[in-house]
């Protein structure tokens, strides 16, 4: 069992999160990774409530102050009126900040050099200090976190479609995307957030990393050459 020495936090974290900082092929403690996944689940949970409100919670409300008869009817014979209606708008400042932080966490965990910048890695390593370390290669986890990074980027595009469209149009020197309307389906980010939440729940609760399994499949078909747990019997014995 690894002891956590508060006087040597960097060294202690190296023993808890990484098997050794000198490994050519990095190995991380899956026990701490599962704890971190449980902590990071707060992000998709928050986004689920946000997107549910966006997709199902906003409706036009007729104020009743301006109602004008157009003296026209629709195909069903119903009278058409011109009305004054209001609809709630959203300020995505908080959501954007949370997503950028989650993006930082995903990217920081992909490298041995940047992992020490992640607060959740420090916290999960400390929480795992009394549990047996389970060493697994970093490459499959990096692949899984890359998928998570893409999902976060997609949500950022959904919250700021005009900025993304302006950037794409500037790079391509042609108006490919509209800058005055939402060109993404409103339901698509909600589905992706549920998928992300499911992936993280499987990781945190059941210890099943779907991204790692996909990485193993790609290794078997020859697309990747990095080591993966499914392709190699990895056992370093008890942590010391």
Coordinates of N, CA and C in Angstrom, one line a residue:
X1 N 0.8 -1.2 0.0 CA 0.0 0.0 0.0 C 0.9 1.2 0.0
X2 N 0.5 2.2 -0.8 CA 1.3 3.4 -0.9 C 0.9 4.4 0.2
X3 N 1.9 5.0 0.8 CA 1.6 6.0 1.8 C 1.8 7.4 1.2
X4 N 0.9 8.2 1.7 CA 0.9 9.6 1.1 C 1.6 10.5 2.1
X5 N 2.7 11.1 1.6 CA 3.5 12.0 2.4 C 3.2 13.4 2.1
X6 N 2.6 14.1 3.0 CA 2.3 15.5 2.7 C 3.5 16.4 2.4
X7 N 4.6 16.0 3.0 CA 5.9 16.8 2.8 C 6.5 16.6 1.4
X8 N 6.1 15.6 0.7 CA 6.6 15.3 -0.6 C 5.4 15.1 -1.6
X9 N 4.6 16.1 -1.8 CA 3.4 15.9 -2.6 C 3.6 15.4 -4.0
X10 N 4.6 16.0 -4.7 CA 4.9 15.6 -6.1 C 5.3 14.1 -6.1
X11 N 6.2 13.7 -5.3 CA 6.7 12.4 -5.2 C 5.5 11.4 -4.9
X12 N 4.7 11.8 -3.9 CA 3.6 11.0 -3.5 C 2.6 10.8 -4.6
X13 N 2.3 11.9 -5.3 CA 1.4 11.8 -6.4 C 1.9 10.9 -7.5
X14 N 3.2 10.9 -7.7 CA 3.8 10.1 -8.7 C 3.7 8.6 -8.4
X15 N 3.6 8.3 -7.1 CA 3.4 6.9 -6.6 C 1.9 6.5 -6.7
X16 N 1.0 7.5 -6.7 CA -0.4 7.2 -6.6 C -1.1 7.3 -8.0
X17 N -0.7 8.3 -8.8 CA -1.3 8.4 -10.1 C -0.5 7.7 -11.2
X18 N 0.8 7.8 -11.1 CA 1.7 7.1 -12.1 C 2.5 6.1 -11.4
X19 N 2.7 5.0 -12.1 CA 3.5 3.9 -11.5 C 4.9 4.4 -11.3
X20 N 5.4 5.1 -12.3 CA 6.7 5.7 -12.2 C 6.8 6.8 -13.3
X21 N 7.4 7.9 -13.0 CA 7.6 9.0 -13.9 C 8.6 8.6 -14.9
X22 N 9.4 7.6 -14.7 CA 10.5 7.2 -15.6 C 10.1 6.1 -16.6
X23 N 8.8 5.7 -16.5 CA 8.4 4.6 -17.5 C 8.4 5.2 -18.9
X24 N 8.9 4.4 -19.8 CA 8.8 4.8 -21.2 C 7.4 4.8 -21.7
X25 N 6.6 3.7 -21.3 CA 5.2 3.6 -21.5 C 4.5 4.0 -20.2
X26 N 3.9 5.1 -20.0 CA 3.3 5.5 -18.7 C 2.1 4.6 -18.3
X27 N 2.1 4.3 -17.0 CA 1.0 3.6 -16.4 C 0.4 4.4 -15.3
X28 N -1.0 4.4 -15.2 CA -1.6 5.2 -14.2 C -2.5 4.3 -13.3
X29 N -2.8 4.8 -12.2 CA -3.5 4.0 -11.2 C -5.0 4.1 -11.5
X30 N -5.6 3.0 -11.9 CA -7.0 3.0 -12.4 C -8.0 3.3 -11.2
X31 N -7.5 3.0 -10.0 CA -8.4 3.3 -8.8 C -8.6 4.8 -8.7
X32 N -7.5 5.6 -8.9 CA -7.6 7.0 -8.8 C -8.4 7.6 -10.1
X33 N -8.2 6.9 -11.2 CA -8.9 7.3 -12.4 C -10.4 7.2 -12.2
X34 N -10.8 6.1 -11.6 CA -12.3 5.9 -11.4 C -12.8 7.0 -10.4
X35 N -12.0 7.3 -9.4 CA -12.5 8.3 -8.5 C -12.6 9.7 -9.2
X36 N -11.6 10.0 -10.1 CA -11.6 11.2 -10.8 C -12.9 11.2 -11.8
X37 N -13.2 10.1 -12.4 CA -14.4 10.1 -13.2 C -15.6 10.4 -12.4
X38 N -15.7 9.9 -11.2 CA -16.8 10.2 -10.3 C -16.9 11.7 -10.0
X39 N -15.8 12.3 -9.8 CA -15.8 13.7 -9.5 C -16.2 14.5 -10.8
X40 N -15.7 14.1 -11.9 CA -15.9 14.9 -13.2 C -17.4 14.6 -13.7
X41 N -18.1 13.7 -13.1 CA -19.5 13.4 -13.5 C -20.3 14.6 -13.2
X42 N -19.9 15.5 -12.3 CA -20.7 16.7 -12.0 C -20.9 17.6 -13.2
X43 N -19.9 17.6 -14.1 CA -20.0 18.4 -15.3 C -21.1 18.0 -16.2
X44 N -21.2 16.7 -16.7 CA -22.3 16.4 -17.5 C -23.6 16.4 -16.8
X45 N -23.7 16.2 -15.5 CA -25.0 16.3 -14.8 C -25.5 17.7 -14.9
X46 N -24.6 18.7 -14.7 CA -25.0 20.1 -14.7 C -25.4 20.4 -16.2
X47 N -24.7 19.9 -17.2 CA -25.1 20.2 -18.5 C -26.4 19.6 -18.9
X48 N -26.7 18.4 -18.4 CA -28.0 17.8 -18.7 C -29.1 18.7 -18.3
X49 N -29.1 19.2 -17.0 CA -30.1 20.1 -16.6 C -30.2 21.4 -17.4
X50 N -29.0 21.9 -17.8 CA -29.0 23.1 -18.7 C -29.6 22.8 -20.0
X51 N -29.3 21.7 -20.7 CA -29.8 21.5 -22.0 C -31.2 21.0 -22.0
X52 N -31.7 20.4 -20.9 CA -33.1 20.1 -20.8 C -33.9 21.3 -20.7
X53 N -33.4 22.3 -20.0 CA -34.1 23.6 -19.9 C -34.1 24.3 -21.2
X54 N -33.0 24.2 -22.0 CA -32.9 24.8 -23.3 C -33.9 24.2 -24.3
X55 N -33.9 22.9 -24.3 CA -34.7 22.1 -25.3 C -36.2 22.1 -25.0
X56 N -36.5 21.9 -23.7 CA -37.9 21.8 -23.3 C -38.5 22.9 -22.5
X57 N -37.6 23.8 -21.9 CA -38.1 24.7 -20.9 C -38.4 26.1 -21.4
X58 N -38.0 26.5 -22.6 CA -38.2 27.8 -23.1 C -39.4 27.8 -24.1
X59 N -40.4 28.6 -23.9 CA -41.6 28.7 -24.7 C -41.9 30.2 -24.9
X60 N -42.5 30.5 -26.1 CA -43.0 31.8 -26.3 C -44.2 32.1 -25.4
X61 N -44.2 33.3 -24.7 CA -45.2 33.7 -23.8 C -45.9 34.9 -24.4
X62 N -47.2 34.9 -24.6 CA -47.9 36.0 -25.1 C -48.2 37.0 -24.0
X63 N -47.8 38.2 -24.1 CA -47.9 39.2 -23.0 C -49.3 39.7 -22.9
X64 N -50.1 39.7 -24.0 CA -51.5 40.2 -23.9 C -51.6 41.7 -24.2
X65 N -50.5 42.4 -24.3 CA -50.5 43.8 -24.5 C -50.8 44.2 -25.9
X66 N -50.3 43.4 -26.9 CA -50.6 43.7 -28.3 C -51.2 42.4 -29.0
X67 N -52.5 42.5 -29.3 CA -53.1 41.4 -30.0 C -53.9 42.1 -31.1
X68 N -53.5 41.8 -32.4 CA -54.2 42.4 -33.5 C -54.7 41.4 -34.5
X69 N -56.0 41.6 -34.8 CA -56.6 40.7 -35.8 C -56.1 40.9 -37.2
X70 N -55.6 39.9 -37.8 CA -55.1 40.1 -39.2 C -56.2 39.9 -40.3
X71 N -57.4 39.5 -39.8 CA -58.5 39.3 -40.7 C -58.2 38.2 -41.7
X72 N -57.3 37.3 -41.3 CA -57.0 36.1 -42.2 C -57.2 34.8 -41.4
X73 N -57.3 33.7 -42.1 CA -57.4 32.5 -41.4 C -56.4 31.5 -42.0
X74 N -56.1 30.4 -41.2 CA -55.2 29.4 -41.7 C -56.0 28.3 -42.5
X75 N -55.4 27.3 -42.9 CA -56.0 26.2 -43.7 C -57.1 25.5 -42.9
X76 N -57.1 25.6 -41.6 CA -58.1 24.9 -40.7 C -59.2 25.9 -40.4
X77 N -59.2 27.1 -40.9 CA -60.2 28.0 -40.6 C -60.1 28.8 -39.3
X78 N -58.9 28.7 -38.7 CA -58.7 29.4 -37.5 C -58.2 30.9 -37.7
X79 N -58.7 31.8 -37.0 CA -58.3 33.2 -37.1 C -56.9 33.4 -36.7
X80 N -56.2 34.2 -37.5 CA -54.8 34.5 -37.3 C -54.7 35.9 -36.6
X81 N -53.9 36.0 -35.5 CA -53.7 37.2 -34.8 C -52.2 37.5 -34.8
X82 N -51.9 38.8 -34.8 CA -50.5 39.3 -34.5 C -50.4 39.6 -33.0
X83 N -49.5 39.0 -32.4 CA -49.4 39.2 -30.9 C -47.9 39.7 -30.6
X84 N -47.8 40.2 -29.4 CA -46.5 40.5 -28.8 C -46.2 39.3 -27.8
X85 N -45.1 38.7 -28.1 CA -44.7 37.5 -27.3 C -43.2 37.7 -26.9
X86 N -42.9 37.1 -25.8 CA -41.5 37.1 -25.2 C -41.0 35.7 -25.0
X87 N -39.7 35.6 -25.1 CA -39.1 34.3 -24.8 C -37.8 34.5 -24.1
X88 N -37.6 33.6 -23.1 CA -36.4 33.8 -22.3 C -35.1 33.5 -23.1
X89 N -34.1 34.3 -22.9 CA -32.8 34.1 -23.5 C -31.8 33.6 -22.5
X90 N -30.7 33.0 -23.0 CA -29.8 32.4 -22.1 C -28.4 33.1 -22.2
X91 N -27.8 33.2 -21.0 CA -26.4 33.6 -20.9 C -25.6 32.4 -20.6
X92 N -24.7 32.0 -21.5 CA -23.9 30.8 -21.3 C -22.6 31.0 -20.7
X93 N -22.4 32.1 -20.0 CA -21.1 32.4 -19.4 C -20.7 31.3 -18.4
X94 N -21.6 30.9 -17.5 CA -21.2 29.9 -16.5 C -21.0 28.6 -17.2
X95 N -21.9 28.2 -18.1 CA -21.7 26.9 -18.8 C -20.4 26.9 -19.6
X96 N -20.1 28.0 -20.2 CA -18.8 28.1 -21.0 C -17.6 27.9 -20.1
X97 N -17.6 28.6 -19.0 CA -16.5 28.5 -18.0 C -16.3 27.1 -17.5
X98 N -17.4 26.4 -17.2 CA -17.4 25.0 -16.7 C -16.8 24.1 -17.8
X99 N -17.3 24.3 -19.1 CA -16.8 23.5 -20.2 C -15.4 23.7 -20.5
X100 N -14.9 24.9 -20.4 CA -13.5 25.2 -20.6 C -12.6 24.5 -19.5
X101 N -13.1 24.5 -18.3 CA -12.4 23.9 -17.2 C -12.4 22.4 -17.4
X102 N -13.5 21.8 -17.8 CA -13.5 20.3 -18.1 C -12.6 20.0 -19.3
X103 N -12.5 20.9 -20.3 CA -11.6 20.7 -21.4 C -10.2 20.7 -20.9
X104 N -9.8 21.6 -20.0 CA -8.5 21.7 -19.4 C -8.2 20.4 -18.7
X105 N -9.2 19.9 -17.9 CA -9.0 18.6 -17.2 C -8.7 17.5 -18.1
X106 N -9.5 17.4 -19.2 CA -9.3 16.3 -20.2 C -7.9 16.3 -20.8
X107 N -7.5 17.5 -21.2 CA -6.2 17.7 -21.9 C -5.0 17.5 -20.9
X108 N -5.2 18.0 -19.7 CA -4.1 17.9 -18.7 C -3.8 16.4 -18.3
X109 N -4.8 15.6 -18.3 CA -4.6 14.2 -17.9 C -4.0 13.3 -19.0
X110 N -3.8 13.9 -20.2 CA -3.3 13.1 -21.3 C -1.8 13.0 -21.3
X111 N -1.1 13.8 -20.5 CA 0.4 13.8 -20.5 C 0.9 13.7 -19.0
X112 N 2.0 13.0 -18.9 CA 2.7 12.9 -17.5 C 3.1 14.3 -17.1
X113 N 3.6 15.1 -18.0 CA 4.1 16.5 -17.7 C 3.0 17.4 -17.3
X114 N 1.8 17.3 -17.9 CA 0.7 18.3 -17.6 C -0.3 17.8 -16.5
X115 N -0.2 16.5 -16.2 CA -1.2 15.9 -15.2 C -1.1 16.6 -13.9
X116 N 0.1 17.1 -13.5 CA 0.3 17.7 -12.2 C -0.4 19.1 -12.1
X117 N -0.9 19.6 -13.2 CA -1.6 20.8 -13.2 C -3.1 20.6 -12.9
X118 N -3.6 19.4 -12.9 CA -5.0 19.1 -12.7 C -5.4 19.0 -11.2
X119 N -6.3 19.8 -10.7 CA -6.7 19.7 -9.3 C -7.5 18.4 -9.1
X120 N -8.2 17.9 -10.0 CA -9.0 16.6 -9.8 C -8.0 15.4 -9.7
X121 N -6.9 15.5 -10.4 CA -5.9 14.4 -10.3 C -5.3 14.4 -8.9
X122 N -5.0 15.6 -8.4 CA -4.4 15.6 -7.1 C -5.4 15.1 -6.1
X123 N -6.7 15.6 -6.2 CA -7.7 15.1 -5.3 C -8.0 13.7 -5.3
X124 N -8.1 13.1 -6.5 CA -8.4 11.7 -6.7 C -7.2 10.8 -6.2
X125 N -6.0 11.3 -6.5 CA -4.8 10.6 -6.0 C -4.8 10.5 -4.5
X126 N -5.2 11.7 -3.9 CA -5.2 11.7 -2.4 C -6.3 10.8 -1.8
X127 N -7.4 10.8 -2.5 CA -8.5 9.9 -2.0 C -8.2 8.4 -2.2
X128 N -7.4 8.1 -3.2 CA -7.0 6.7 -3.4 C -5.8 6.3 -2.7
X129 N -5.3 7.1 -1.7 CA -4.0 6.8 -1.1 C -4.1 5.5 -0.2
X130 N -5.3 5.1 0.3 CA -5.4 3.9 1.1 C -5.9 2.7 0.4
X131 N -6.1 2.9 -0.9 CA -6.6 1.7 -1.7 C -5.4 1.1 -2.5
X132 N -5.6 -0.1 -2.9 CA -4.6 -0.8 -3.7 C -4.5 -0.2 -5.1
X133 N -3.3 0.1 -5.6 CA -3.2 0.7 -6.9 C -3.4 -0.4 -7.9
X134 N -4.1 -0.1 -9.0 CA -4.3 -1.0 -10.1 C -3.7 -0.3 -11.4
X135 N -2.6 -0.8 -11.8 CA -1.8 0.0 -12.9 C -2.3 -0.4 -14.2
X136 N -2.6 0.6 -15.0 CA -3.1 0.4 -16.4 C -2.4 1.4 -17.3
X137 N -2.2 1.0 -18.6 CA -1.5 1.9 -19.5 C -2.2 3.2 -19.7
X138 N -1.5 4.3 -19.9 CA -2.1 5.6 -20.1 C -2.8 5.7 -21.5
X139 N -2.2 5.0 -22.5 CA -2.7 5.2 -23.9 C -4.2 5.0 -24.1
X140 N -4.8 3.9 -23.6 CA -6.2 3.8 -23.8 C -7.0 4.9 -23.1
X141 N -6.6 5.3 -21.9 CA -7.3 6.4 -21.2 C -7.2 7.7 -22.0
X142 N -6.0 7.9 -22.5 CA -5.8 9.1 -23.3 C -6.8 9.1 -24.5
X143 N -7.0 8.0 -25.1 CA -7.9 7.9 -26.2 C -9.3 8.2 -25.8
X144 N -9.7 7.6 -24.6 CA -11.0 7.8 -24.1 C -11.2 9.3 -23.7
X145 N -10.2 9.9 -23.2 CA -10.3 11.4 -22.8 C -10.3 12.2 -24.1
X146 N -9.8 11.7 -25.2 CA -9.9 12.5 -26.4 C -11.3 12.5 -26.9
X147 N -12.0 11.4 -26.8 CA -13.4 11.4 -27.1 C -14.2 12.4 -26.3
X148 N -13.9 12.4 -25.0 CA -14.5 13.3 -24.1 C -14.2 14.8 -24.5
X149 N -13.0 15.0 -24.9 CA -12.6 16.4 -25.4 C -13.4 16.8 -26.6
X150 N -13.7 15.9 -27.5 CA -14.5 16.2 -28.7 C -15.9 16.5 -28.3
X151 N -16.4 15.8 -27.3 CA -17.8 16.1 -26.9 C -17.9 17.4 -26.2
X152 N -16.9 17.8 -25.4 CA -16.9 19.1 -24.8 C -16.8 20.2 -25.9
X153 N -15.9 20.0 -26.9 CA -15.8 21.0 -27.9 C -17.1 21.1 -28.7
X154 N -17.9 20.0 -28.9 CA -19.1 20.1 -29.6 C -20.1 20.9 -28.8
X155 N -20.2 20.8 -27.4 CA -21.0 21.6 -26.6 C -20.7 23.0 -26.6
X156 N -19.4 23.3 -26.7 CA -19.0 24.7 -26.8 C -19.4 25.4 -28.1
X157 N -19.4 24.6 -29.2 CA -19.9 25.1 -30.5 C -21.4 25.3 -30.4
X158 N -22.1 24.4 -29.7 CA -23.6 24.6 -29.6 C -23.9 25.9 -28.8
X159 N -23.1 26.2 -27.8 CA -23.4 27.4 -27.0 C -23.0 28.7 -27.7
X160 N -22.0 28.6 -28.6 CA -21.5 29.7 -29.3 C -21.3 29.5 -30.8
X161 N -22.5 29.2 -31.5 CA -22.4 28.8 -32.9 C -21.9 30.0 -33.8
X162 N -22.2 31.2 -33.4 CA -21.9 32.3 -34.2 C -20.4 32.6 -34.2
X163 N -19.7 32.4 -33.1 CA -18.3 32.6 -33.0 C -17.5 31.5 -33.7
X164 N -18.0 30.2 -33.6 CA -17.4 29.1 -34.3 C -17.5 29.3 -35.8
X165 N -18.8 29.7 -36.2 CA -19.0 30.0 -37.7 C -18.1 31.1 -38.2
X166 N -18.0 32.2 -37.4 CA -17.1 33.3 -37.9 C -15.7 32.8 -38.0
X167 N -15.2 32.0 -37.1 CA -13.8 31.5 -37.2 C -13.6 30.6 -38.4
X168 N -14.6 29.7 -38.6 CA -14.5 28.8 -39.8 C -14.5 29.6 -41.1
X169 N -15.5 30.5 -41.2 CA -15.6 31.3 -42.4 C -14.3 32.2 -42.6
X170 N -13.7 32.6 -41.5 CA -12.5 33.4 -41.7 C -11.3 32.6 -42.2
X171 N -11.2 31.3 -41.7 CA -10.1 30.4 -42.1 C -10.3 30.0 -43.5
X172 N -11.6 29.7 -43.9 CA -11.8 29.2 -45.3 C -12.0 30.3 -46.3
X173 N -12.1 31.5 -45.8 CA -12.3 32.7 -46.7 C -13.6 32.7 -47.5
X174 N -14.6 32.0 -46.9 CA -15.9 31.9 -47.6 C -17.0 31.6 -46.6
X175 N -18.2 32.1 -46.7 CA -19.2 31.9 -45.8 C -19.8 30.5 -45.8
X176 N -19.2 29.6 -45.1 CA -19.6 28.2 -45.1 C -20.8 28.0 -44.1
X177 N -20.6 28.6 -42.9 CA -21.6 28.4 -41.9 C -22.3 29.8 -41.6
X178 N -23.6 29.7 -41.3 CA -24.4 31.0 -41.0 C -23.9 31.5 -39.6
X179 N -23.9 32.9 -39.5 CA -23.4 33.5 -38.3 C -24.6 34.1 -37.5
X180 N -25.8 34.0 -38.0 CA -26.9 34.6 -37.4 C -28.0 33.6 -36.9
X181 N -27.7 32.3 -36.9 CA -28.7 31.3 -36.5 C -28.0 30.1 -36.0
X182 N -28.7 29.3 -35.2 CA -28.2 28.0 -34.7 C -28.3 27.0 -35.7
X183 N -27.2 26.4 -36.2 CA -27.2 25.5 -37.3 C -27.1 24.0 -36.8
X184 N -27.0 23.9 -35.4 CA -27.0 22.5 -34.9 C -28.4 22.2 -34.3
X185 N -28.8 20.9 -34.5 CA -30.0 20.5 -33.9 C -30.1 20.7 -32.4
X186 N -31.1 21.1 -31.8 CA -31.2 21.4 -30.4 C -31.1 20.2 -29.6
X187 N -31.6 19.1 -30.1 CA -31.6 17.8 -29.3 C -30.2 17.1 -29.3
X188 N -29.4 17.4 -30.3 CA -28.1 16.7 -30.5 C -27.2 16.8 -29.3
X189 N -26.9 18.0 -28.8 CA -26.0 18.1 -27.6 C -26.5 17.4 -26.4
X190 N -27.9 17.4 -26.2 CA -28.5 16.7 -25.1 C -28.2 15.2 -25.2
X191 N -28.3 14.7 -26.4 CA -28.0 13.2 -26.5 C -26.6 13.0 -26.2
X192 N -25.7 13.8 -26.7 CA -24.3 13.6 -26.5 C -23.9 13.7 -25.0
X193 N -24.5 14.6 -24.3 CA -24.3 14.8 -22.9 C -24.7 13.5 -22.1
X194 N -25.9 13.0 -22.5 CA -26.3 11.7 -21.9 C -25.3 10.6 -22.2
X195 N -24.8 10.5 -23.4 CA -23.8 9.5 -23.7 C -22.6 9.7 -22.9
X196 N -22.1 10.9 -22.8 CA -20.9 11.2 -22.0 C -21.2 10.8 -20.5
X197 N -22.3 11.2 -20.0 CA -22.7 10.8 -18.6 C -22.7 9.3 -18.4
X198 N -23.2 8.6 -19.4 CA -23.2 7.1 -19.3 C -21.8 6.6 -19.3
X199 N -20.9 7.1 -20.2 CA -19.5 6.6 -20.2 C -18.8 6.8 -18.9
X200 N -19.0 8.0 -18.3 CA -18.4 8.3 -17.0 C -19.0 7.5 -15.9
X201 N -20.3 7.2 -15.9 CA -20.9 6.3 -14.9 C -20.3 4.9 -15.0
X202 N -20.2 4.4 -16.2 CA -19.6 3.1 -16.4 C -18.2 3.0 -15.8
X203 N -17.4 4.1 -16.0 CA -16.0 4.2 -15.5 C -16.0 4.3 -14.0
X204 N -16.7 5.2 -13.4 CA -16.7 5.4 -12.0 C -17.3 4.3 -11.2
X205 N -18.4 3.8 -11.6 CA -19.2 2.8 -10.8 C -18.8 1.4 -11.1
X206 N -18.7 1.1 -12.4 CA -18.4 -0.3 -12.8 C -17.0 -0.6 -13.2
X207 N -16.2 0.5 -13.3 CA -14.8 0.3 -13.7 C -14.7 -0.1 -15.1
X208 N -15.7 0.2 -16.0 CA -15.6 -0.3 -17.4 C -15.4 1.0 -18.2
X209 N -14.3 1.0 -18.9 CA -14.0 2.2 -19.8 C -14.3 1.8 -21.2
X210 N -15.4 2.4 -21.7 CA -15.8 2.1 -23.1 C -14.8 2.6 -24.1
X211 N -14.3 3.8 -23.8 CA -13.2 4.3 -24.7 C -12.0 3.4 -24.8
X212 N -11.7 2.8 -23.6 CA -10.5 1.9 -23.6 C -10.8 0.6 -24.4
X213 N -12.1 0.1 -24.4 CA -12.4 -1.0 -25.2 C -12.4 -0.7 -26.7
X214 N -12.8 0.5 -27.0 CA -12.7 0.9 -28.4 C -11.2 1.0 -28.8
X215 N -10.4 1.5 -28.0 CA -9.0 1.6 -28.2 C -8.4 0.2 -28.4
X216 N -8.8 -0.8 -27.6 CA -8.3 -2.1 -27.7 C -8.7 -2.7 -29.1
X217 N -10.0 -2.4 -29.5 CA -10.4 -2.9 -30.8 C -9.6 -2.4 -31.9
X218 N -9.3 -1.1 -31.8 CA -8.4 -0.5 -32.9 C -7.0 -1.0 -32.9
X219 N -6.5 -1.4 -31.7 CA -5.2 -2.1 -31.6 C -5.3 -3.4 -32.3
X220 N -6.3 -4.2 -32.1 CA -6.5 -5.5 -32.7 C -6.6 -5.5 -34.2
X221 N -7.2 -4.4 -34.7 CA -7.3 -4.3 -36.2 C -6.1 -3.7 -36.8
X222 N -5.1 -3.3 -36.0 CA -3.9 -2.7 -36.5 C -3.8 -1.2 -36.7
X223 N -4.9 -0.5 -36.3 CA -4.9 0.9 -36.5 C -4.0 1.6 -35.5
X224 N -4.0 1.1 -34.2 CA -3.1 1.6 -33.2 C -2.1 0.6 -32.8
X225 N -0.9 1.0 -32.3 CA 0.1 0.1 -31.9 C 0.4 0.2 -30.4
X226 N -0.2 1.1 -29.7 CA 0.0 1.3 -28.3 C -0.5 0.1 -27.5
X227 N 0.1 -0.1 -26.4 CA -0.4 -1.2 -25.5 C -1.8 -0.9 -24.9
X228 N -2.5 -1.9 -24.8 CA -3.9 -1.8 -24.2 C -4.1 -3.0 -23.3
X229 N -5.0 -2.8 -22.3 CA -5.2 -3.8 -21.3 C -5.8 -5.1 -21.9
X230 N -6.7 -4.9 -22.9 CA -7.4 -6.0 -23.5 C -6.4 -6.8 -24.4
X231 N -5.3 -6.2 -24.9 CA -4.4 -6.9 -25.7 C -3.2 -7.5 -25.0
X232 N -3.0 -7.1 -23.7 CA -1.8 -7.5 -23.0 C -2.3 -7.8 -21.5
X233 N -1.7 -8.9 -21.0 CA -2.0 -9.2 -19.6 C -1.1 -8.4 -18.7
X234 N -1.6 -7.3 -18.2 CA -0.7 -6.4 -17.4 C -0.9 -6.7 -15.9
X235 N 0.1 -7.0 -15.2 CA 0.1 -7.3 -13.8 C 1.4 -7.0 -13.2
X236 N 1.5 -5.9 -12.5 CA 2.8 -5.5 -11.8 C 2.8 -6.0 -10.4
X237 N 1.8 -6.7 -9.9 CA 1.8 -7.2 -8.5 C 1.3 -6.1 -7.6
X238 N 1.4 -6.3 -6.3 CA 0.9 -5.3 -5.3 C 1.7 -4.1 -5.4
X239 N 1.0 -2.9 -5.1 CA 1.7 -1.6 -5.0 C 2.6 -1.6 -3.8
X240 N 3.7 -0.9 -3.9 CA 4.6 -0.8 -2.8 C 5.0 0.6 -2.6

